[in-house]
Amino acid sequence: SSGGAAINQYGYVIGLIITNMQIESIFTGILVAFFVWIAFSFPMVVKNWGFEDRSIKLGIINHGYDLVVYIVVSALFVVL
């Protein structure tokens, strides 16, 4: 997993994107979260699977958690 500090930084990035683009749809906010996850967390997934020889199941658990957090953060930014 990326860790708590990284989640805070990416949450800030998600907030900036949602605020500056004036996104008001939860679905669009979820798409923003997904693309932020692809841009920042997915490279770590590839690194962990490819170079550290970790299992796919562990990668799904670790980085799936990040995706869920990004989605929740983006939904909160849209609603609030």
PDB file of C-alpha atoms in Angstrom:
ATOM      1  CA  SER A   1       0.000   0.000   0.000  1.00  0.00           C
ATOM      2  CA  SER A   2       1.098   3.555  -0.580  1.00  0.00           C
ATOM      3  CA  GLY A   3       0.758   4.506   3.087  1.00  0.00           C
ATOM      4  CA  GLY A   4      -1.190   7.154   4.945  1.00  0.00           C
ATOM      5  CA  ALA A   5       0.924  10.119   3.857  1.00  0.00           C
ATOM      6  CA  ALA A   6       0.540   9.211   0.197  1.00  0.00           C
ATOM      7  CA  ILE A   7      -3.222   8.819   0.611  1.00  0.00           C
ATOM      8  CA  ASN A   8      -3.340  12.350   2.062  1.00  0.00           C
ATOM      9  CA  GLN A   9      -1.319  13.746  -0.846  1.00  0.00           C
ATOM     10  CA  TYR A  10      -3.441  12.010  -3.455  1.00  0.00           C
ATOM     11  CA  GLY A  11      -6.584  13.101  -1.637  1.00  0.00           C
ATOM     12  CA  TYR A  12      -5.327  16.655  -1.985  1.00  0.00           C
ATOM     13  CA  VAL A  13      -4.760  16.085  -5.715  1.00  0.00           C
ATOM     14  CA  ILE A  14      -8.269  14.649  -6.067  1.00  0.00           C
ATOM     15  CA  GLY A  15      -9.676  17.667  -4.217  1.00  0.00           C
ATOM     16  CA  LEU A  16      -7.826  20.078  -6.493  1.00  0.00           C
ATOM     17  CA  ILE A  17      -9.051  18.334  -9.634  1.00  0.00           C
ATOM     18  CA  ILE A  18     -12.666  18.135  -8.467  1.00  0.00           C
ATOM     19  CA  THR A  19     -12.689  21.744  -7.247  1.00  0.00           C
ATOM     20  CA  ASN A  20     -10.940  23.269 -10.255  1.00  0.00           C
ATOM     21  CA  MET A  21     -12.995  21.314 -12.787  1.00  0.00           C
ATOM     22  CA  GLN A  22     -16.189  22.085 -10.810  1.00  0.00           C
ATOM     23  CA  ILE A  23     -17.279  18.454 -10.853  1.00  0.00           C
ATOM     24  CA  GLU A  24     -20.732  17.954  -9.354  1.00  0.00           C
ATOM     25  CA  SER A  25     -21.484  14.356 -10.360  1.00  0.00           C
ATOM     26  CA  ILE A  26     -20.476  11.509  -8.066  1.00  0.00           C
ATOM     27  CA  PHE A  27     -19.898   9.276 -11.104  1.00  0.00           C
ATOM     28  CA  THR A  28     -17.458  11.802 -12.582  1.00  0.00           C
ATOM     29  CA  GLY A  29     -15.781  12.099  -9.183  1.00  0.00           C
ATOM     30  CA  ILE A  30     -15.337   8.330  -9.122  1.00  0.00           C
ATOM     31  CA  LEU A  31     -13.788   8.498 -12.590  1.00  0.00           C
ATOM     32  CA  VAL A  32     -11.344  11.131 -11.315  1.00  0.00           C
ATOM     33  CA  ALA A  33     -10.446   8.824  -8.421  1.00  0.00           C
ATOM     34  CA  PHE A  34      -9.903   5.926 -10.806  1.00  0.00           C
ATOM     35  CA  PHE A  35      -7.620   7.945 -13.081  1.00  0.00           C
ATOM     36  CA  VAL A  36      -5.651   9.286 -10.106  1.00  0.00           C
ATOM     37  CA  TRP A  37      -5.263   5.671  -8.962  1.00  0.00           C
ATOM     38  CA  ILE A  38      -4.106   4.649 -12.459  1.00  0.00           C
ATOM     39  CA  ALA A  39      -1.603   7.527 -12.554  1.00  0.00           C
ATOM     40  CA  PHE A  40      -0.142   7.165  -9.059  1.00  0.00           C
ATOM     41  CA  SER A  41      -0.863   3.725  -7.586  1.00  0.00           C
ATOM     42  CA  PHE A  42      -0.950   1.444 -10.616  1.00  0.00           C
ATOM     43  CA  PRO A  43       2.779   1.908 -11.349  1.00  0.00           C
ATOM     44  CA  MET A  44       3.415   0.567  -7.839  1.00  0.00           C
ATOM     45  CA  VAL A  45       1.220  -2.428  -8.647  1.00  0.00           C
ATOM     46  CA  VAL A  46       3.358  -3.155 -11.701  1.00  0.00           C
ATOM     47  CA  LYS A  47       6.563  -2.710  -9.690  1.00  0.00           C
ATOM     48  CA  ASN A  48       5.389  -5.009  -6.911  1.00  0.00           C
ATOM     49  CA  TRP A  49       4.250  -7.741  -9.283  1.00  0.00           C
ATOM     50  CA  GLY A  50       7.090  -7.454 -11.765  1.00  0.00           C
ATOM     51  CA  PHE A  51      10.200  -6.756  -9.768  1.00  0.00           C
ATOM     52  CA  GLU A  52       9.449  -7.848  -6.215  1.00  0.00           C
ATOM     53  CA  ASP A  53       7.678 -11.052  -7.274  1.00  0.00           C
ATOM     54  CA  ARG A  54       4.733 -10.526  -4.943  1.00  0.00           C
ATOM     55  CA  SER A  55       1.508 -12.420  -5.456  1.00  0.00           C
ATOM     56  CA  ILE A  56      -1.345 -10.949  -7.465  1.00  0.00           C
ATOM     57  CA  LYS A  57      -3.726 -11.518  -4.552  1.00  0.00           C
ATOM     58  CA  LEU A  58      -1.556  -9.398  -2.251  1.00  0.00           C
ATOM     59  CA  GLY A  59      -1.339  -6.654  -4.879  1.00  0.00           C
ATOM     60  CA  ILE A  60      -5.114  -6.584  -5.282  1.00  0.00           C
ATOM     61  CA  ILE A  61      -5.577  -6.273  -1.529  1.00  0.00           C
ATOM     62  CA  ASN A  62      -2.936  -3.576  -1.062  1.00  0.00           C
ATOM     63  CA  HIS A  63      -3.710  -1.388  -4.043  1.00  0.00           C
ATOM     64  CA  GLY A  64      -7.429  -2.111  -4.139  1.00  0.00           C
ATOM     65  CA  TYR A  65      -7.552  -0.501  -0.717  1.00  0.00           C
ATOM     66  CA  ASP A  66      -5.989   2.647  -2.199  1.00  0.00           C
ATOM     67  CA  LEU A  67      -8.615   2.702  -4.957  1.00  0.00           C
ATOM     68  CA  VAL A  68     -11.461   2.401  -2.447  1.00  0.00           C
ATOM     69  CA  VAL A  69     -10.010   5.255  -0.380  1.00  0.00           C
ATOM     70  CA  TYR A  70      -9.641   7.449  -3.484  1.00  0.00           C
ATOM     71  CA  ILE A  71     -13.258   6.754  -4.453  1.00  0.00           C
ATOM     72  CA  VAL A  72     -14.533   7.619  -0.976  1.00  0.00           C
ATOM     73  CA  VAL A  73     -12.452  10.813  -0.875  1.00  0.00           C
ATOM     74  CA  SER A  74     -13.671  11.909  -4.308  1.00  0.00           C
ATOM     75  CA  ALA A  75     -17.299  11.201  -3.404  1.00  0.00           C
ATOM     76  CA  LEU A  76     -16.912  13.293  -0.256  1.00  0.00           C
ATOM     77  CA  PHE A  77     -15.394  16.177  -2.223  1.00  0.00           C
ATOM     78  CA  VAL A  78     -18.281  16.083  -4.695  1.00  0.00           C
ATOM     79  CA  VAL A  79     -20.983  15.924  -2.021  1.00  0.00           C
ATOM     80  CA  LEU A  80     -19.428  18.496   0.281  1.00  0.00           C
TER      81      LEU A  80
END
